[in-house]
Amino acid sequence: MIILLDEYDTPMQEAYVNGYWEELVSFTRSLFNAAFKTNPYLERAIMTGITRVSRESIFSDLNNLKVVTTTSDEYADCFGFTEAEVFAALDEFGMSDKKPEVKRWYDGFTFGTHTDIYNPWSIINYLDTGKLGTYWANSSSNSLVGRLIREGSVDIKQEFEDLISGQSIITPIEEQIVYGELDGNEEEIWSLLLASGYLRVLHYEEDPESIDAPDYELTLTNREVRRMFCIMVRDWFRKSRREYNEFVKALLADDLKVMNYYMNKIALATFSSFDTGNKPSEAMEPERFYHGFVLGLLVDLADRYTVTSNRESGFGRYDVMLEPKKDDDGMILEFKVQDMEDERELADTVKAALQQIEEKKYEAILVEKGVPRERIRRYGFAFCGKKVLIGQS
């Protein structure tokens, strides 16, 4: 008897997300014991999954396991199509001129020391349809990834935003992921995304003398993965899509009254006290949350503006800047959570935000790029719990 078990950990992901983890572990442990250890007819078995097997309790009854991971050189060129194989297929299908596009969309996987590995499912579907799209990413389960990012800290969301915008992050990676520890160690999120194929390694440094996990520089694997994550983030906000669109329309029209109406409507329907913070020790967390939230509303303006965040200009760092690509007005957005000790009204907080834009001369970079000062709008966003006030100068 030969047993081939594919994606052994997919049920584990679903159990973790949906709250029946302990029940599944108990069942799977006994199943694996019967199938792989005490089975007298077993000749050999192969088990595949995205997470390493050695630290999961379902394998506590098994022994003599040989583990091959994405960092192993063994079978490294067998986990996907090599670039030579992909380019040969494109030549055969008369698509030789599509090689640069296909490489940008589907290249990026690394196994061991082998780079430029392509996902077979994506390549086969592209050859069949001739259309670039999210074939592999749409076929995988993203529920666990989505939950971990949505429920992660502000720092996790900020790093995720950096990845989507094409930047890289540096983080320690532990190859042995344990589902039961995901809630207690946020760095495991990046390990899971790397193991799943959503991230690729640009560089890593390992100190043989250190007992800590090595630091990895990671970025999104390719354009297909980036498209998948952009769609996933938009889906999170789909229920209130109309309100988001109306806010953006009001911003473009410089309609301050409508901007305030829709921002308060969104805040009331979407924000929770956990998001907005209600403890003195969380003073900076709400501001970061609002910052990230409004930044997300501006995604749809990418065709008209270059949207940047937390960059240096003048004598400080602005929160959000919208640099026009054509003839639109430039915009600077500053976010502040009301200081109950020094600011009696939200209007005072708005005034402080606008004053900061002026004193720090955040408009300097826009002026350098040729945007006239009279075409630069300055907005102060003041927040207190689920109440929002937007002012302008």
Short mmCIF file of N, CA and C in Angstrom, two decimals, residues 115-221:
data_model
loop_
_atom_site.label_atom_id
_atom_site.label_comp_id
_atom_site.label_asym_id
_atom_site.label_seq_id
_atom_site.Cartn_x
_atom_site.Cartn_y
_atom_site.Cartn_z
N THR A 115 15.88 29.48 -8.10
CA THR A 115 14.99 30.62 -8.26
C THR A 115 14.26 30.53 -9.59
N ASP A 116 13.38 31.49 -9.84
CA ASP A 116 12.61 31.54 -11.09
C ASP A 116 11.81 30.27 -11.31
N ILE A 117 11.08 29.88 -10.27
CA ILE A 117 10.14 28.76 -10.38
C ILE A 117 8.73 29.34 -10.55
N TYR A 118 7.96 28.77 -11.48
CA TYR A 118 6.62 29.26 -11.79
C TYR A 118 5.56 28.27 -11.31
N ASN A 119 4.41 28.82 -10.91
CA ASN A 119 3.31 27.96 -10.48
C ASN A 119 2.68 27.27 -11.69
N PRO A 120 2.64 25.93 -11.72
CA PRO A 120 2.13 25.21 -12.90
C PRO A 120 0.67 25.55 -13.22
N TRP A 121 -0.18 25.68 -12.18
CA TRP A 121 -1.60 25.92 -12.43
C TRP A 121 -1.81 27.24 -13.17
N SER A 122 -1.09 28.27 -12.76
CA SER A 122 -1.22 29.57 -13.40
C SER A 122 -0.74 29.52 -14.85
N ILE A 123 0.39 28.86 -15.08
CA ILE A 123 0.94 28.78 -16.43
C ILE A 123 0.02 27.99 -17.36
N ILE A 124 -0.48 26.86 -16.89
CA ILE A 124 -1.37 26.04 -17.71
C ILE A 124 -2.62 26.82 -18.09
N ASN A 125 -3.20 27.54 -17.12
CA ASN A 125 -4.40 28.32 -17.40
C ASN A 125 -4.11 29.48 -18.34
N TYR A 126 -2.95 30.10 -18.19
CA TYR A 126 -2.60 31.19 -19.10
C TYR A 126 -2.42 30.67 -20.53
N LEU A 127 -1.74 29.54 -20.67
CA LEU A 127 -1.57 28.96 -22.00
C LEU A 127 -2.91 28.59 -22.62
N ASP A 128 -3.86 28.19 -21.78
CA ASP A 128 -5.18 27.78 -22.27
C ASP A 128 -6.02 28.98 -22.70
N THR A 129 -5.96 30.09 -21.92
CA THR A 129 -6.84 31.23 -22.18
C THR A 129 -6.14 32.39 -22.90
N GLY A 130 -4.83 32.49 -22.71
CA GLY A 130 -4.11 33.61 -23.28
C GLY A 130 -4.33 34.90 -22.52
N LYS A 131 -4.93 34.82 -21.32
CA LYS A 131 -5.25 36.01 -20.54
C LYS A 131 -4.53 35.96 -19.19
N LEU A 132 -3.94 37.09 -18.80
CA LEU A 132 -3.30 37.20 -17.50
C LEU A 132 -4.36 37.32 -16.42
N GLY A 133 -4.22 36.58 -15.34
CA GLY A 133 -5.22 36.63 -14.28
C GLY A 133 -4.73 35.92 -13.04
N THR A 134 -5.56 35.94 -11.98
CA THR A 134 -5.19 35.32 -10.69
C THR A 134 -5.73 33.90 -10.65
N TYR A 135 -5.05 32.99 -11.32
CA TYR A 135 -5.52 31.61 -11.41
C TYR A 135 -5.21 30.83 -10.14
N TRP A 136 -3.92 30.79 -9.74
CA TRP A 136 -3.57 30.01 -8.55
C TRP A 136 -4.09 30.66 -7.29
N ALA A 137 -3.93 31.97 -7.17
CA ALA A 137 -4.35 32.67 -5.96
C ALA A 137 -5.84 32.50 -5.71
N ASN A 138 -6.64 32.45 -6.78
CA ASN A 138 -8.08 32.28 -6.62
C ASN A 138 -8.47 30.86 -6.26
N SER A 139 -7.55 29.90 -6.48
CA SER A 139 -7.88 28.51 -6.19
C SER A 139 -7.53 28.10 -4.77
N SER A 140 -6.78 28.94 -4.06
CA SER A 140 -6.33 28.59 -2.71
C SER A 140 -7.25 29.19 -1.67
N SER A 141 -7.18 28.64 -0.45
CA SER A 141 -7.99 29.16 0.64
C SER A 141 -7.24 30.28 1.34
N ASN A 142 -7.84 31.47 1.39
CA ASN A 142 -7.18 32.62 1.99
C ASN A 142 -7.83 33.04 3.30
N SER A 143 -8.73 32.20 3.84
CA SER A 143 -9.49 32.61 5.02
C SER A 143 -8.59 32.83 6.23
N LEU A 144 -7.60 31.96 6.44
CA LEU A 144 -6.70 32.11 7.59
C LEU A 144 -5.83 33.35 7.42
N VAL A 145 -5.28 33.54 6.24
CA VAL A 145 -4.44 34.71 5.97
C VAL A 145 -5.24 35.98 6.22
N GLY A 146 -6.48 36.02 5.70
CA GLY A 146 -7.32 37.19 5.88
C GLY A 146 -7.60 37.48 7.33
N ARG A 147 -7.90 36.43 8.09
CA ARG A 147 -8.22 36.63 9.50
C ARG A 147 -7.02 37.15 10.28
N LEU A 148 -5.84 36.58 10.03
CA LEU A 148 -4.65 36.98 10.78
C LEU A 148 -4.28 38.43 10.51
N ILE A 149 -4.46 38.88 9.27
CA ILE A 149 -4.13 40.27 8.94
C ILE A 149 -5.19 41.21 9.50
N ARG A 150 -6.48 40.85 9.36
CA ARG A 150 -7.54 41.73 9.86
C ARG A 150 -7.45 41.90 11.36
N GLU A 151 -7.12 40.83 12.09
CA GLU A 151 -7.10 40.87 13.54
C GLU A 151 -5.72 41.20 14.10
N GLY A 152 -4.74 41.41 13.22
CA GLY A 152 -3.39 41.73 13.66
C GLY A 152 -3.28 43.15 14.17
N SER A 153 -2.14 43.47 14.72
CA SER A 153 -1.90 44.80 15.28
C SER A 153 -1.74 45.83 14.17
N VAL A 154 -1.64 47.09 14.57
CA VAL A 154 -1.42 48.17 13.62
C VAL A 154 -0.11 47.95 12.87
N ASP A 155 0.91 47.46 13.56
CA ASP A 155 2.21 47.22 12.92
C ASP A 155 2.08 46.17 11.81
N ILE A 156 1.31 45.12 12.06
CA ILE A 156 1.09 44.09 11.04
C ILE A 156 0.40 44.70 9.83
N LYS A 157 -0.62 45.52 10.06
CA LYS A 157 -1.34 46.14 8.94
C LYS A 157 -0.43 47.09 8.17
N GLN A 158 0.44 47.81 8.88
CA GLN A 158 1.35 48.74 8.21
C GLN A 158 2.34 47.97 7.33
N GLU A 159 2.88 46.87 7.85
CA GLU A 159 3.81 46.07 7.06
C GLU A 159 3.11 45.44 5.86
N PHE A 160 1.85 45.03 6.05
CA PHE A 160 1.08 44.48 4.95
C PHE A 160 0.83 45.54 3.87
N GLU A 161 0.56 46.76 4.31
CA GLU A 161 0.40 47.87 3.36
C GLU A 161 1.69 48.10 2.57
N ASP A 162 2.84 48.04 3.27
CA ASP A 162 4.13 48.20 2.59
C ASP A 162 4.31 47.13 1.51
N LEU A 163 3.94 45.90 1.82
CA LEU A 163 4.07 44.81 0.85
C LEU A 163 3.21 45.05 -0.38
N ILE A 164 1.96 45.45 -0.17
CA ILE A 164 1.05 45.68 -1.29
C ILE A 164 1.55 46.83 -2.17
N SER A 165 2.21 47.82 -1.56
CA SER A 165 2.71 48.96 -2.32
C SER A 165 4.03 48.66 -3.02
N GLY A 166 4.51 47.41 -2.92
CA GLY A 166 5.71 47.00 -3.65
C GLY A 166 6.99 47.05 -2.86
N GLN A 167 6.90 47.37 -1.58
CA GLN A 167 8.10 47.43 -0.74
C GLN A 167 8.39 46.06 -0.13
N SER A 168 9.47 45.99 0.61
CA SER A 168 9.84 44.75 1.31
C SER A 168 9.80 44.99 2.81
N ILE A 169 9.74 43.92 3.58
CA ILE A 169 9.80 44.01 5.03
C ILE A 169 10.92 43.09 5.52
N ILE A 170 11.43 43.36 6.70
CA ILE A 170 12.47 42.53 7.30
C ILE A 170 11.92 41.97 8.61
N THR A 171 11.94 40.67 8.74
CA THR A 171 11.35 40.03 9.92
C THR A 171 12.03 38.68 10.16
N PRO A 172 12.12 38.24 11.42
CA PRO A 172 12.62 36.88 11.68
C PRO A 172 11.61 35.86 11.20
N ILE A 173 12.08 34.75 10.68
CA ILE A 173 11.22 33.69 10.17
C ILE A 173 11.55 32.38 10.88
N GLU A 174 10.52 31.76 11.40
CA GLU A 174 10.64 30.43 11.99
C GLU A 174 9.95 29.45 11.05
N GLU A 175 10.73 28.55 10.47
CA GLU A 175 10.20 27.65 9.43
C GLU A 175 9.14 26.70 9.97
N GLN A 176 9.22 26.38 11.24
CA GLN A 176 8.28 25.42 11.83
C GLN A 176 7.09 26.17 12.43
N ILE A 177 6.01 26.22 11.68
CA ILE A 177 4.80 26.92 12.10
C ILE A 177 3.93 26.00 12.93
N VAL A 178 3.41 26.52 14.03
CA VAL A 178 2.48 25.77 14.87
C VAL A 178 1.19 26.57 14.95
N TYR A 179 0.09 25.99 14.49
CA TYR A 179 -1.16 26.74 14.43
C TYR A 179 -1.60 27.23 15.81
N GLY A 180 -1.37 26.43 16.82
CA GLY A 180 -1.81 26.81 18.15
C GLY A 180 -1.08 28.03 18.69
N GLU A 181 0.03 28.45 18.04
CA GLU A 181 0.81 29.59 18.52
C GLU A 181 0.58 30.84 17.68
N LEU A 182 -0.28 30.78 16.66
CA LEU A 182 -0.45 31.91 15.76
C LEU A 182 -1.01 33.13 16.48
N ASP A 183 -1.91 32.93 17.45
CA ASP A 183 -2.50 34.06 18.16
C ASP A 183 -1.50 34.76 19.06
N GLY A 184 -0.51 34.03 19.54
CA GLY A 184 0.42 34.60 20.50
C GLY A 184 1.69 35.18 19.90
N ASN A 185 1.93 34.91 18.63
CA ASN A 185 3.17 35.37 17.99
C ASN A 185 2.84 35.88 16.60
N GLU A 186 2.74 37.22 16.46
CA GLU A 186 2.33 37.79 15.18
C GLU A 186 3.34 37.55 14.07
N GLU A 187 4.62 37.35 14.43
CA GLU A 187 5.63 37.11 13.40
C GLU A 187 5.36 35.82 12.64
N GLU A 188 4.58 34.92 13.25
CA GLU A 188 4.23 33.67 12.57
C GLU A 188 3.41 33.94 11.31
N ILE A 189 2.74 35.10 11.23
CA ILE A 189 1.95 35.43 10.03
C ILE A 189 2.85 35.44 8.81
N TRP A 190 4.03 36.06 8.92
CA TRP A 190 4.92 36.15 7.77
C TRP A 190 5.51 34.79 7.44
N SER A 191 5.74 33.97 8.46
CA SER A 191 6.21 32.60 8.21
C SER A 191 5.17 31.81 7.42
N LEU A 192 3.90 31.99 7.81
CA LEU A 192 2.82 31.30 7.11
C LEU A 192 2.70 31.78 5.67
N LEU A 193 2.78 33.10 5.46
CA LEU A 193 2.68 33.64 4.10
C LEU A 193 3.85 33.19 3.23
N LEU A 194 5.04 33.08 3.84
CA LEU A 194 6.19 32.60 3.09
C LEU A 194 6.02 31.14 2.71
N ALA A 195 5.58 30.33 3.68
CA ALA A 195 5.37 28.91 3.41
C ALA A 195 4.27 28.68 2.38
N SER A 196 3.28 29.60 2.35
CA SER A 196 2.15 29.46 1.43
C SER A 196 2.50 29.88 0.01
N GLY A 197 3.63 30.55 -0.16
CA GLY A 197 4.02 31.00 -1.49
C GLY A 197 3.63 32.42 -1.80
N TYR A 198 3.03 33.13 -0.82
CA TYR A 198 2.61 34.51 -1.05
C TYR A 198 3.76 35.49 -0.92
N LEU A 199 4.82 35.10 -0.24
CA LEU A 199 6.01 35.94 -0.08
C LEU A 199 7.22 35.20 -0.63
N ARG A 200 8.20 35.95 -1.05
CA ARG A 200 9.48 35.35 -1.48
C ARG A 200 10.63 36.06 -0.77
N VAL A 201 11.73 35.37 -0.64
CA VAL A 201 12.89 35.88 0.08
C VAL A 201 13.79 36.65 -0.87
N LEU A 202 14.07 37.91 -0.53
CA LEU A 202 15.04 38.70 -1.28
C LEU A 202 16.44 38.49 -0.72
N HIS A 203 16.50 38.35 0.61
CA HIS A 203 17.81 38.24 1.25
C HIS A 203 17.61 37.77 2.68
N TYR A 204 18.56 37.02 3.20
CA TYR A 204 18.50 36.70 4.63
C TYR A 204 19.91 36.51 5.16
N GLU A 205 20.04 36.81 6.45
CA GLU A 205 21.32 36.68 7.12
C GLU A 205 21.16 35.79 8.35
N GLU A 206 21.98 34.79 8.43
CA GLU A 206 21.90 33.86 9.56
C GLU A 206 23.23 33.87 10.31
N ASP A 207 23.14 34.15 11.59
CA ASP A 207 24.33 34.17 12.44
C ASP A 207 24.46 32.81 13.13
N PRO A 208 25.47 32.01 12.78
CA PRO A 208 25.62 30.68 13.38
C PRO A 208 25.75 30.72 14.90
N GLU A 209 26.20 31.87 15.43
CA GLU A 209 26.41 31.99 16.86
C GLU A 209 25.14 32.38 17.61
N SER A 210 24.11 32.83 16.87
CA SER A 210 22.89 33.32 17.50
C SER A 210 21.87 32.19 17.67
N ILE A 211 21.10 32.28 18.76
CA ILE A 211 20.05 31.30 18.99
C ILE A 211 18.72 31.77 18.41
N ASP A 212 18.68 33.01 17.91
CA ASP A 212 17.45 33.57 17.36
C ASP A 212 17.27 33.15 15.91
N ALA A 213 16.02 33.18 15.45
CA ALA A 213 15.72 32.89 14.05
C ALA A 213 16.35 33.98 13.18
N PRO A 214 16.84 33.63 11.97
CA PRO A 214 17.47 34.64 11.11
C PRO A 214 16.46 35.64 10.58
N ASP A 215 16.94 36.86 10.28
CA ASP A 215 16.10 37.89 9.70
C ASP A 215 16.04 37.70 8.18
N TYR A 216 14.81 37.79 7.66
CA TYR A 216 14.59 37.64 6.22
C TYR A 216 14.04 38.96 5.66
N GLU A 217 14.51 39.33 4.47
CA GLU A 217 13.89 40.42 3.73
C GLU A 217 12.90 39.80 2.75
N LEU A 218 11.62 40.16 2.91
CA LEU A 218 10.55 39.51 2.15
C LEU A 218 9.77 40.52 1.31
N THR A 219 9.25 40.06 0.19
CA THR A 219 8.37 40.86 -0.64
C THR A 219 7.31 39.95 -1.24
N LEU A 220 6.24 40.52 -1.79
CA LEU A 220 5.22 39.69 -2.43
C LEU A 220 5.83 38.94 -3.60
N THR A 221 5.36 37.72 -3.81
CA THR A 221 5.99 36.83 -4.79
C THR A 221 5.93 37.38 -6.20
#
